[in-house]
Amino acid sequence: MIGFLRGAIAACKAAESSRKNTPSYWLTLDVQGVGYDMQITASAAGRLPPVGEETQVFTHLIVREDQMVLFGFPTLAERELFRQLISVSGIGTQVGLALLNSLGIQDLVKAIISGNTRVLSLTPGVGTKTAERLALELKTKLADGRLAQVGTTRSLGSILSVALQEELEMTLLALGYTPTEISNALNAIVGLPVLAKTQDIEAWIKEAIAWLSR
């Protein structure tokens, strides 16, 4: 319903119900004289510009019987990953925020893809069974039809192994990018000198996200 909001930061303060180990904040964004309150992670709050300056926040609206709650994210990728997290049974909005806050996008996606339930269960509110379900359901969603949807260039194949190509593509899918966007990004960055002959998957992810965020 509301894809994103752009406006001046009116206020940002810790949520009263926020626990010390899973802190969250309330951000008030002044959009042409209308104040929108939204819940964001502590890590997102730390990346905001000062009060009074303008920023853009991608949003997700939850409608309940007694209230509507808006959640904000600094990037489109974070919002899309949040949506995937809360689609899993047992993962509510607060746990979804906690996962994003404690692990960050890259480590969270890596843990899900690799099925690292130990890392996932380090987040407060995520037990072993929930971590297993989280990894199983999201990894399956990302893997279904992946090879048919995402294409890689021959030059990319000459640099990265098949396993690393798969991890790179699945990570970008998990971040909410479409197969077409991923293919375009990989075609664009494959010739970068910084990536020449490197098997550092995090470097590839970083450059792909940077290109997709332009």
mmCIF file of C-alpha atoms in Angstrom, residues 28-196:
data_model
loop_
_atom_site.group_PDB
_atom_site.id
_atom_site.type_symbol
_atom_site.label_atom_id
_atom_site.label_comp_id
_atom_site.label_asym_id
_atom_site.label_seq_id
_atom_site.Cartn_x
_atom_site.Cartn_y
_atom_site.Cartn_z
ATOM 1 C CA THR A 28 8.735 9.854 12.779
ATOM 2 C CA LEU A 29 9.070 11.083 9.220
ATOM 3 C CA ASP A 30 7.603 14.442 8.214
ATOM 4 C CA VAL A 31 6.237 14.017 4.700
ATOM 5 C CA GLN A 32 4.860 17.349 3.498
ATOM 6 C CA GLY A 33 3.475 18.214 6.908
ATOM 7 C CA VAL A 34 2.168 14.738 7.766
ATOM 8 C CA GLY A 35 4.046 12.743 10.417
ATOM 9 C CA TYR A 36 4.392 9.015 9.759
ATOM 10 C CA ASP A 37 5.448 6.828 12.681
ATOM 11 C CA MET A 38 7.245 3.606 11.792
ATOM 12 C CA GLN A 39 9.212 0.965 13.636
ATOM 13 C CA ILE A 40 12.816 0.412 12.550
ATOM 14 C CA THR A 41 15.757 -1.629 13.795
ATOM 15 C CA ALA A 42 18.472 -0.176 16.003
ATOM 16 C CA SER A 43 20.999 -0.718 13.219
ATOM 17 C CA ALA A 44 18.789 1.235 10.810
ATOM 18 C CA ALA A 45 18.446 4.040 13.358
ATOM 19 C CA GLY A 46 22.217 4.247 13.549
ATOM 20 C CA ARG A 47 22.429 4.870 9.811
ATOM 21 C CA LEU A 48 19.941 7.733 9.707
ATOM 22 C CA PRO A 49 20.996 11.323 9.057
ATOM 23 C CA PRO A 50 20.430 13.907 11.840
ATOM 24 C CA VAL A 51 16.971 15.126 12.835
ATOM 25 C CA GLY A 52 15.715 17.683 10.327
ATOM 26 C CA GLU A 53 17.480 16.195 7.351
ATOM 27 C CA GLU A 54 15.661 14.358 4.578
ATOM 28 C CA THR A 55 15.767 10.617 4.060
ATOM 29 C CA GLN A 56 13.920 7.906 2.172
ATOM 30 C CA VAL A 57 12.536 4.833 3.901
ATOM 31 C CA PHE A 58 11.030 1.736 2.289
ATOM 32 C CA THR A 59 7.962 0.609 4.199
ATOM 33 C CA HIS A 60 5.806 -2.396 5.012
ATOM 34 C CA LEU A 61 2.336 -1.952 6.478
ATOM 35 C CA ILE A 62 0.788 -4.497 8.862
ATOM 36 C CA VAL A 63 -2.981 -4.161 9.328
ATOM 37 C CA ARG A 64 -4.485 -5.760 12.424
ATOM 38 C CA GLU A 65 -7.990 -5.627 13.857
ATOM 39 C CA ASP A 66 -7.106 -2.969 16.407
ATOM 40 C CA GLN A 67 -4.226 -1.115 14.780
ATOM 41 C CA MET A 68 -2.026 -0.472 11.762
ATOM 42 C CA VAL A 69 1.740 -0.647 12.176
ATOM 43 C CA LEU A 70 4.251 0.699 9.677
ATOM 44 C CA PHE A 71 7.756 -0.762 9.495
ATOM 45 C CA GLY A 72 10.622 1.111 7.842
ATOM 46 C CA PHE A 73 13.827 -0.054 6.166
ATOM 47 C CA PRO A 74 16.796 1.897 4.763
ATOM 48 C CA THR A 75 16.963 -0.245 1.619
ATOM 49 C CA LEU A 76 14.553 -2.107 -0.607
ATOM 50 C CA ALA A 77 16.559 -5.296 -0.088
ATOM 51 C CA GLU A 78 16.046 -5.171 3.687
ATOM 52 C CA ARG A 79 12.313 -4.688 3.300
ATOM 53 C CA GLU A 80 12.009 -7.598 0.873
ATOM 54 C CA LEU A 81 14.027 -9.866 3.148
ATOM 55 C CA PHE A 82 11.831 -8.833 6.097
ATOM 56 C CA ARG A 83 8.759 -9.802 4.093
ATOM 57 C CA GLN A 84 10.239 -13.206 3.386
ATOM 58 C CA LEU A 85 11.157 -13.701 7.037
ATOM 59 C CA ILE A 86 7.674 -12.991 8.367
ATOM 60 C CA SER A 87 6.140 -15.313 5.764
ATOM 61 C CA VAL A 88 7.626 -18.218 7.729
ATOM 62 C CA SER A 89 5.417 -19.735 10.417
ATOM 63 C CA GLY A 90 6.608 -18.709 13.877
ATOM 64 C CA ILE A 91 8.432 -15.588 12.649
ATOM 65 C CA GLY A 92 6.557 -12.463 13.712
ATOM 66 C CA THR A 93 7.446 -8.888 12.944
ATOM 67 C CA GLN A 94 9.534 -8.405 16.081
ATOM 68 C CA VAL A 95 11.575 -11.547 15.465
ATOM 69 C CA GLY A 96 12.000 -10.499 11.836
ATOM 70 C CA LEU A 97 13.368 -7.136 12.955
ATOM 71 C CA ALA A 98 15.599 -8.833 15.523
ATOM 72 C CA LEU A 99 17.102 -11.121 12.863
ATOM 73 C CA LEU A 100 17.873 -8.183 10.592
ATOM 74 C CA ASN A 101 19.272 -6.163 13.471
ATOM 75 C CA SER A 102 21.501 -8.848 14.968
ATOM 76 C CA LEU A 103 22.880 -10.440 11.805
ATOM 77 C CA GLY A 104 22.554 -7.893 9.018
ATOM 78 C CA ILE A 105 21.556 -8.774 5.470
ATOM 79 C CA GLN A 106 24.616 -10.636 4.221
ATOM 80 C CA ASP A 107 25.214 -12.790 7.323
ATOM 81 C CA LEU A 108 21.498 -13.523 7.674
ATOM 82 C CA VAL A 109 21.123 -14.620 4.063
ATOM 83 C CA LYS A 110 24.299 -16.674 4.269
ATOM 84 C CA ALA A 111 23.056 -18.446 7.391
ATOM 85 C CA ILE A 112 19.706 -19.234 5.763
ATOM 86 C CA ILE A 113 21.225 -20.538 2.542
ATOM 87 C CA SER A 114 23.804 -22.680 4.335
ATOM 88 C CA GLY A 115 21.262 -23.915 6.887
ATOM 89 C CA ASN A 116 23.368 -22.590 9.765
ATOM 90 C CA THR A 117 20.762 -22.913 12.501
ATOM 91 C CA ARG A 118 23.333 -22.219 15.206
ATOM 92 C CA VAL A 119 23.882 -18.700 13.918
ATOM 93 C CA LEU A 120 20.173 -18.122 13.339
ATOM 94 C CA SER A 121 19.255 -19.290 16.839
ATOM 95 C CA LEU A 122 21.646 -16.759 18.395
ATOM 96 C CA THR A 123 18.969 -14.145 17.742
ATOM 97 C CA PRO A 124 16.646 -13.688 20.753
ATOM 98 C CA GLY A 125 13.268 -15.279 20.096
ATOM 99 C CA VAL A 126 14.603 -17.787 17.580
ATOM 100 C CA GLY A 127 14.823 -21.321 18.935
ATOM 101 C CA THR A 128 16.414 -24.283 17.209
ATOM 102 C CA LYS A 129 13.171 -25.540 15.669
ATOM 103 C CA THR A 130 12.270 -22.075 14.403
ATOM 104 C CA ALA A 131 15.758 -21.663 12.941
ATOM 105 C CA GLU A 132 15.453 -24.996 11.156
ATOM 106 C CA ARG A 133 12.065 -24.055 9.726
ATOM 107 C CA LEU A 134 13.364 -20.637 8.681
ATOM 108 C CA ALA A 135 16.319 -22.119 6.815
ATOM 109 C CA LEU A 136 14.284 -24.882 5.213
ATOM 110 C CA GLU A 137 11.380 -22.782 3.980
ATOM 111 C CA LEU A 138 13.354 -19.828 2.636
ATOM 112 C CA LYS A 139 16.126 -21.879 1.091
ATOM 113 C CA THR A 140 13.520 -23.970 -0.705
ATOM 114 C CA LYS A 141 11.718 -20.886 -1.983
ATOM 115 C CA LEU A 142 14.937 -19.459 -3.324
ATOM 116 C CA ALA A 143 16.071 -22.718 -4.903
ATOM 117 C CA ASP A 144 12.786 -23.501 -6.684
ATOM 118 C CA GLY A 145 13.209 -22.642 -10.329
ATOM 119 C CA ARG A 146 16.397 -20.711 -9.685
ATOM 120 C CA LEU A 147 18.473 -22.296 -12.426
ATOM 121 C CA ALA A 148 15.681 -21.768 -14.927
ATOM 122 C CA GLN A 149 15.230 -18.129 -13.973
ATOM 123 C CA VAL A 150 18.709 -16.754 -13.354
ATOM 124 C CA GLY A 151 21.311 -16.787 -16.073
ATOM 125 C CA THR A 152 25.036 -16.243 -15.644
ATOM 126 C CA THR A 153 27.522 -15.083 -18.218
ATOM 127 C CA ARG A 154 30.283 -17.259 -19.610
ATOM 128 C CA SER A 155 32.872 -14.811 -18.344
ATOM 129 C CA LEU A 156 31.425 -15.092 -14.842
ATOM 130 C CA GLY A 157 31.721 -18.861 -15.059
ATOM 131 C CA SER A 158 35.394 -18.509 -15.907
ATOM 132 C CA ILE A 159 35.994 -16.701 -12.607
ATOM 133 C CA LEU A 160 33.611 -18.232 -10.058
ATOM 134 C CA SER A 161 33.014 -21.901 -9.398
ATOM 135 C CA VAL A 162 29.519 -23.278 -9.950
ATOM 136 C CA ALA A 163 28.962 -23.452 -6.181
ATOM 137 C CA LEU A 164 29.933 -19.809 -5.684
ATOM 138 C CA GLN A 165 27.782 -18.707 -8.635
ATOM 139 C CA GLU A 166 24.859 -20.505 -7.014
ATOM 140 C CA GLU A 167 25.501 -18.874 -3.644
ATOM 141 C CA LEU A 168 25.820 -15.439 -5.255
ATOM 142 C CA GLU A 169 22.565 -15.770 -7.199
ATOM 143 C CA MET A 170 20.628 -17.228 -4.265
ATOM 144 C CA THR A 171 21.871 -14.457 -1.984
ATOM 145 C CA LEU A 172 20.713 -11.743 -4.377
ATOM 146 C CA LEU A 173 17.361 -13.498 -4.820
ATOM 147 C CA ALA A 174 16.992 -13.586 -1.051
ATOM 148 C CA LEU A 175 17.579 -9.855 -0.953
ATOM 149 C CA GLY A 176 14.527 -9.352 -3.145
ATOM 150 C CA TYR A 177 16.119 -8.732 -6.537
ATOM 151 C CA THR A 178 14.494 -10.259 -9.609
ATOM 152 C CA PRO A 179 16.263 -12.755 -11.887
ATOM 153 C CA THR A 180 16.482 -10.104 -14.617
ATOM 154 C CA GLU A 181 18.023 -7.557 -12.234
ATOM 155 C CA ILE A 182 20.532 -10.140 -11.016
ATOM 156 C CA SER A 183 21.525 -11.130 -14.541
ATOM 157 C CA ASN A 184 21.982 -7.476 -15.536
ATOM 158 C CA ALA A 185 24.042 -6.749 -12.438
ATOM 159 C CA LEU A 186 26.357 -9.714 -12.905
ATOM 160 C CA ASN A 187 26.871 -8.860 -16.560
ATOM 161 C CA ALA A 188 27.747 -5.309 -15.514
ATOM 162 C CA ILE A 189 30.222 -6.116 -12.741
ATOM 163 C CA VAL A 190 31.944 -9.175 -14.158
ATOM 164 C CA GLY A 191 34.567 -7.006 -15.852
ATOM 165 C CA LEU A 192 35.473 -4.960 -12.770
ATOM 166 C CA PRO A 193 39.224 -5.144 -12.021
ATOM 167 C CA VAL A 194 38.509 -5.481 -8.288
ATOM 168 C CA LEU A 195 36.701 -8.778 -8.972
ATOM 169 C CA ALA A 196 39.177 -10.211 -11.450
#
